[in-house]
Amino acid sequence: MKMISAVIKPFKLDDVREALSGIGITGLTVTEVKGFGRQKGHTELYRGAEYVVDFVPKVRLDLAVSDEQVDSVIEVITQAAGTGKIGDGKIFVSNLEHVVRIRTGETNDDAI
Amino acid sequence: MKMISAVIKPFKLDDVREALSGIGITGLTVTEVKGFGRQKGHTELYRGAEYVVDFVPKVRLDLAVSDEQVDSVIEVITQAAGTGKIGDGKIFVSNLEHVVRIRTGETNDDAI
Amino acid sequence: MKMISAVIKPFKLDDVREALSGIGITGLTVTEVKGFGRQKGHTELYRGAEYVVDFVPKVRLDLAVSDEQVDSVIEVITQAAGTGKIGDGKIFVSNLEHVVRIRTGETNDDAI
Ligand SMILES: Nc1ncnc2c1ncn2[C@@H]1O[C@H](COP(=O)(O)OP(=O)(O)OP(=O)(O)O)[C@@H](O)[C@H]1O
Ligand SMILES: Nc1ncnc2c1ncn2[C@@H]1O[C@H](COP(=O)(O)OP(=O)(O)OP(=O)(O)O)[C@@H](O)[C@H]1O
Ligand SMILES: Nc1ncnc2c1ncn2[C@@H]1O[C@H](COP(=O)(O)OP(=O)(O)OP(=O)(O)O)[C@@H](O)[C@H]1O
Ligand SMILES: [Mg+2]
Ligand SMILES: [Mg+2]
Ligand SMILES: [Mg+2]
């Protein structure tokens, strides 16, 4: 299993969730974060306004997925989150050793 | 060392913390998050009210623990966070390579 | 590549970011969190006031870095975030298997 963490533009959250749903992914956790990227000091558009501060509101998605789902999840997030403009975000993949679904006690792939 | 991340119901935070304290775990980090689970489109209870939106407020706990503590931490979280109702949450375990306690410079198991 | 997660005192965020910038690190994600540490029940200073509750506001930094950057990043965070007082924070390092920069499609070290 892998944990896929993606930091994306907040207005893209619904598109990304729908696209993920389309490939069978329903479980995910969303955190509101502040992002600092390469354009420090430059401006970035957010809700039609230019941000002159050097951080930008982003959302972070965390998804535990099975090994087989990793490639399609990355592809779907990349396509659904992309605008072609700076600040589109990043995807980080790390290994997941163990998962438990609390209500049922199921573990690992059955728990995702 | 392992990083244990658990997404649980917010009203269970105090119970979980006390149960963890009871097995000697005091260090943890809590983040307010939004959860999307398998019941997309269905309702889930939150503070006595039914949520018709398809996300639900959750809290995420992150705990760095020693290898020996992993099993008991999972057991304690599962018991203390569980209500038997949908939305009880998930536990994710990943490997941790290095830990530093900033004030003292201690590392790894001594730093947890 | 490694993911470095650091939980620090909020008023130290600017110092840490500037110090990281000084060694060429510009990309990072910041999350507002609540911390529970070893001083449960004791007080900790926050914005000049003593916190009697047993959690304290902290910020969490997540930085994806190349393997070569890990040691200097840890050193810089330790120095810039430290006050010598309790609650200075912790640094957690885990392995990162894959990174994608959404706008360009670049991967791994090129994507950081
Ligand atoms: N190395 C990194 N580690 C952790 N988070 C990062 C890193 N790089 C970027 N991020 C997060 O992702 C968000 C979006 O990054 P962003 O897309 O601006 O990356 P970029 O490298 O500047 O690419 P672009 O040139 O397309 O803007 C940042 O605001 C930050 O929250
Ligand atoms: N695969 C996943 N990846 C990341 N976060 C997840 C995943 N599955 C669940 N979560 C997080 O855990 C929270 C609680 O999940 P939940 O307990 O509803 O899981 P479930 O599989 O729907 O089980 P149940 O049928 O008992 O509700 C979700 O709201 C979400 O934040
Ligand atoms: N084992 C841990 N797992 C996850 N988060 C932790 C852990 N230990 C500490 N933290 C986070 O780091 C924050 C700062 O920890 P803190 O610096 O108080 O650690 P400490 O061990 O109590 O050291 P000190 O004695 O210097 O205060 C905590 O408020 C919590 O958010
Ligand atoms: Mg950028
Ligand atoms: Mg559910
Ligand atoms: Mg402390």
PDB file of C-alpha atoms in Angstrom, chain A:
ATOM      1  CA  MET A   1       0.000   0.000   0.000  1.00  0.00           C
ATOM      2  CA  LYS A   2       1.056   3.576  -0.600  1.00  0.00           C
ATOM      3  CA  MET A   3       0.131   6.909   0.896  1.00  0.00           C
ATOM      4  CA  ILE A   4      -0.338   9.495  -1.815  1.00  0.00           C
ATOM      5  CA  SER A   5      -0.227  13.086  -0.591  1.00  0.00           C
ATOM      6  CA  ALA A   6      -1.079  15.801  -3.072  1.00  0.00           C
ATOM      7  CA  VAL A   7      -0.970  19.568  -2.511  1.00  0.00           C
ATOM      8  CA  ILE A   8      -3.297  21.236  -4.999  1.00  0.00           C
ATOM      9  CA  LYS A   9      -5.190  24.472  -5.698  1.00  0.00           C
ATOM     10  CA  PRO A  10      -8.257  24.631  -3.427  1.00  0.00           C
ATOM     11  CA  PHE A  11     -10.735  25.336  -6.249  1.00  0.00           C
ATOM     12  CA  LYS A  12      -9.646  22.063  -7.885  1.00  0.00           C
ATOM     13  CA  LEU A  13     -10.707  19.880  -4.956  1.00  0.00           C
ATOM     14  CA  ASP A  14     -14.128  18.958  -6.333  1.00  0.00           C
ATOM     15  CA  ASP A  15     -12.778  18.119  -9.798  1.00  0.00           C
ATOM     16  CA  VAL A  16     -10.074  15.937  -8.290  1.00  0.00           C
ATOM     17  CA  ARG A  17     -12.489  14.119  -6.005  1.00  0.00           C
ATOM     18  CA  GLU A  18     -14.875  13.397  -8.826  1.00  0.00           C
ATOM     19  CA  ALA A  19     -12.079  12.136 -11.038  1.00  0.00           C
ATOM     20  CA  LEU A  20     -10.825   9.894  -8.223  1.00  0.00           C
ATOM     21  CA  SER A  21     -14.332   8.640  -7.612  1.00  0.00           C
ATOM     22  CA  GLY A  22     -14.465   7.704 -11.295  1.00  0.00           C
ATOM     23  CA  ILE A  23     -11.603   5.242 -10.775  1.00  0.00           C
ATOM     24  CA  GLY A  24     -13.074   3.798  -7.598  1.00  0.00           C
ATOM     25  CA  ILE A  25     -11.291   5.872  -4.955  1.00  0.00           C
ATOM     26  CA  THR A  26     -13.639   7.172  -2.268  1.00  0.00           C
ATOM     27  CA  GLY A  27     -11.561   7.406   0.901  1.00  0.00           C
ATOM     28  CA  LEU A  28      -9.444  10.484   1.348  1.00  0.00           C
ATOM     29  CA  THR A  29      -8.537  13.074   3.937  1.00  0.00           C
ATOM     30  CA  VAL A  30      -8.339  16.786   3.178  1.00  0.00           C
ATOM     31  CA  THR A  31      -6.323  19.373   5.109  1.00  0.00           C
ATOM     32  CA  GLU A  32      -6.208  23.115   4.558  1.00  0.00           C
ATOM     33  CA  VAL A  33      -2.574  24.189   4.305  1.00  0.00           C
ATOM     34  CA  LYS A  34      -0.402  27.101   3.263  1.00  0.00           C
ATOM     35  CA  GLY A  35       2.050  26.534   0.450  1.00  0.00           C
ATOM     36  CA  PHE A  36       5.402  28.040  -0.257  1.00  0.00           C
ATOM     37  CA  GLY A  37       6.749  27.191  -3.718  1.00  0.00           C
ATOM     38  CA  ARG A  38       9.412  28.262  -6.190  1.00  0.00           C
ATOM     39  CA  GLN A  39       7.731  31.585  -6.975  1.00  0.00           C
ATOM     40  CA  LYS A  40       8.619  33.085  -3.615  1.00  0.00           C
ATOM     41  CA  GLY A  41       8.289  36.845  -3.981  1.00  0.00           C
ATOM     42  CA  HIS A  42       6.333  36.538  -7.225  1.00  0.00           C
ATOM     43  CA  THR A  43       2.575  36.725  -7.381  1.00  0.00           C
ATOM     44  CA  GLU A  44       0.193  33.834  -7.852  1.00  0.00           C
ATOM     45  CA  LEU A  45      -3.497  33.997  -8.707  1.00  0.00           C
ATOM     46  CA  TYR A  46      -5.985  32.834  -6.055  1.00  0.00           C
ATOM     47  CA  ARG A  47      -9.733  33.367  -6.485  1.00  0.00           C
ATOM     48  CA  GLY A  48      -9.112  35.891  -9.240  1.00  0.00           C
ATOM     49  CA  ALA A  49      -6.891  38.027  -7.024  1.00  0.00           C
ATOM     50  CA  GLU A  50      -3.118  38.210  -7.095  1.00  0.00           C
ATOM     51  CA  TYR A  51      -1.398  37.109  -3.903  1.00  0.00           C
ATOM     52  CA  VAL A  52       1.535  39.341  -3.110  1.00  0.00           C
ATOM     53  CA  VAL A  53       2.339  37.506   0.070  1.00  0.00           C
ATOM     54  CA  ASP A  54       4.716  34.649  -0.490  1.00  0.00           C
ATOM     55  CA  PHE A  55       2.424  31.900   0.659  1.00  0.00           C
ATOM     56  CA  VAL A  56      -0.730  30.680  -1.019  1.00  0.00           C
ATOM     57  CA  PRO A  57      -3.679  28.733   0.396  1.00  0.00           C
ATOM     58  CA  LYS A  58      -3.640  25.124  -0.828  1.00  0.00           C
ATOM     59  CA  VAL A  59      -5.389  21.909   0.090  1.00  0.00           C
ATOM     60  CA  ARG A  60      -3.566  18.741   0.913  1.00  0.00           C
ATOM     61  CA  LEU A  61      -5.140  15.407   0.009  1.00  0.00           C
ATOM     62  CA  ASP A  62      -3.999  12.186   1.661  1.00  0.00           C
ATOM     63  CA  LEU A  63      -5.098   8.898   0.108  1.00  0.00           C
ATOM     64  CA  ALA A  64      -4.110   5.409   1.195  1.00  0.00           C
ATOM     65  CA  VAL A  65      -4.291   3.196  -1.897  1.00  0.00           C
ATOM     66  CA  SER A  66      -3.282  -0.291  -2.957  1.00  0.00           C
ATOM     67  CA  ASP A  67      -0.087  -0.707  -4.995  1.00  0.00           C
ATOM     68  CA  GLU A  68      -2.108  -1.347  -8.154  1.00  0.00           C
ATOM     69  CA  GLN A  69      -3.943   1.944  -7.831  1.00  0.00           C
ATOM     70  CA  VAL A  70      -0.890   4.196  -7.539  1.00  0.00           C
ATOM     71  CA  ASP A  71      -0.259   4.891 -11.232  1.00  0.00           C
ATOM     72  CA  SER A  72      -3.859   5.635 -12.112  1.00  0.00           C
ATOM     73  CA  VAL A  73      -4.308   7.828  -9.046  1.00  0.00           C
ATOM     74  CA  ILE A  74      -1.246   9.897  -9.959  1.00  0.00           C
ATOM     75  CA  GLU A  75      -2.471  10.231 -13.546  1.00  0.00           C
ATOM     76  CA  VAL A  76      -5.957  11.256 -12.487  1.00  0.00           C
ATOM     77  CA  ILE A  77      -4.751  13.827  -9.945  1.00  0.00           C
ATOM     78  CA  THR A  78      -2.254  15.284 -12.413  1.00  0.00           C
ATOM     79  CA  GLN A  79      -4.942  15.727 -15.049  1.00  0.00           C
ATOM     80  CA  ALA A  80      -7.747  16.927 -12.795  1.00  0.00           C
ATOM     81  CA  ALA A  81      -5.608  19.311 -10.712  1.00  0.00           C
ATOM     82  CA  GLY A  82      -3.674  20.842 -13.592  1.00  0.00           C
ATOM     83  CA  THR A  83      -4.358  24.282 -15.028  1.00  0.00           C
ATOM     84  CA  GLY A  84      -1.014  24.773 -16.742  1.00  0.00           C
ATOM     85  CA  LYS A  85      -0.333  27.800 -14.563  1.00  0.00           C
ATOM     86  CA  ILE A  86       2.242  28.062 -11.785  1.00  0.00           C
ATOM     87  CA  GLY A  87       1.221  26.671  -8.430  1.00  0.00           C
ATOM     88  CA  ASP A  88      -0.650  23.612  -9.742  1.00  0.00           C
ATOM     89  CA  GLY A  89       0.892  21.523  -7.018  1.00  0.00           C
ATOM     90  CA  LYS A  90       2.859  18.396  -6.251  1.00  0.00           C
ATOM     91  CA  ILE A  91       2.239  14.727  -5.562  1.00  0.00           C
ATOM     92  CA  PHE A  92       4.259  12.790  -2.976  1.00  0.00           C
ATOM     93  CA  VAL A  93       4.207   8.974  -2.716  1.00  0.00           C
ATOM     94  CA  SER A  94       5.446   7.026   0.313  1.00  0.00           C
ATOM     95  CA  ASN A  95       5.183   3.448   1.513  1.00  0.00           C
ATOM     96  CA  LEU A  96       2.444   2.369   3.892  1.00  0.00           C
ATOM     97  CA  GLU A  97       3.108  -0.628   6.109  1.00  0.00           C
ATOM     98  CA  HIS A  98      -0.188  -1.230   7.812  1.00  0.00           C
ATOM     99  CA  VAL A  99      -3.784   0.030   7.675  1.00  0.00           C
ATOM    100  CA  VAL A 100      -6.681  -0.638  10.081  1.00  0.00           C
ATOM    101  CA  ARG A 101     -10.379   0.172   9.537  1.00  0.00           C
ATOM    102  CA  ILE A 102     -11.463   0.904  13.090  1.00  0.00           C
ATOM    103  CA  ARG A 103     -15.142  -0.113  12.926  1.00  0.00           C
ATOM    104  CA  THR A 104     -14.548  -3.563  11.388  1.00  0.00           C
ATOM    105  CA  GLY A 105     -10.995  -4.360  12.416  1.00  0.00           C
ATOM    106  CA  GLU A 106     -10.164  -5.145   8.786  1.00  0.00           C
ATOM    107  CA  THR A 107      -6.543  -4.550   7.861  1.00  0.00           C
ATOM    108  CA  ASN A 108      -4.423  -3.519   4.879  1.00  0.00           C
ATOM    109  CA  ASP A 109      -5.971  -3.747   1.392  1.00  0.00           C
ATOM    110  CA  ASP A 110      -9.315  -4.769   2.921  1.00  0.00           C
ATOM    111  CA  ALA A 111      -9.208  -1.672   5.112  1.00  0.00           C
ATOM    112  CA  ILE A 112      -8.602   0.922   2.418  1.00  0.00           C
TER     113      ILE A 112
END
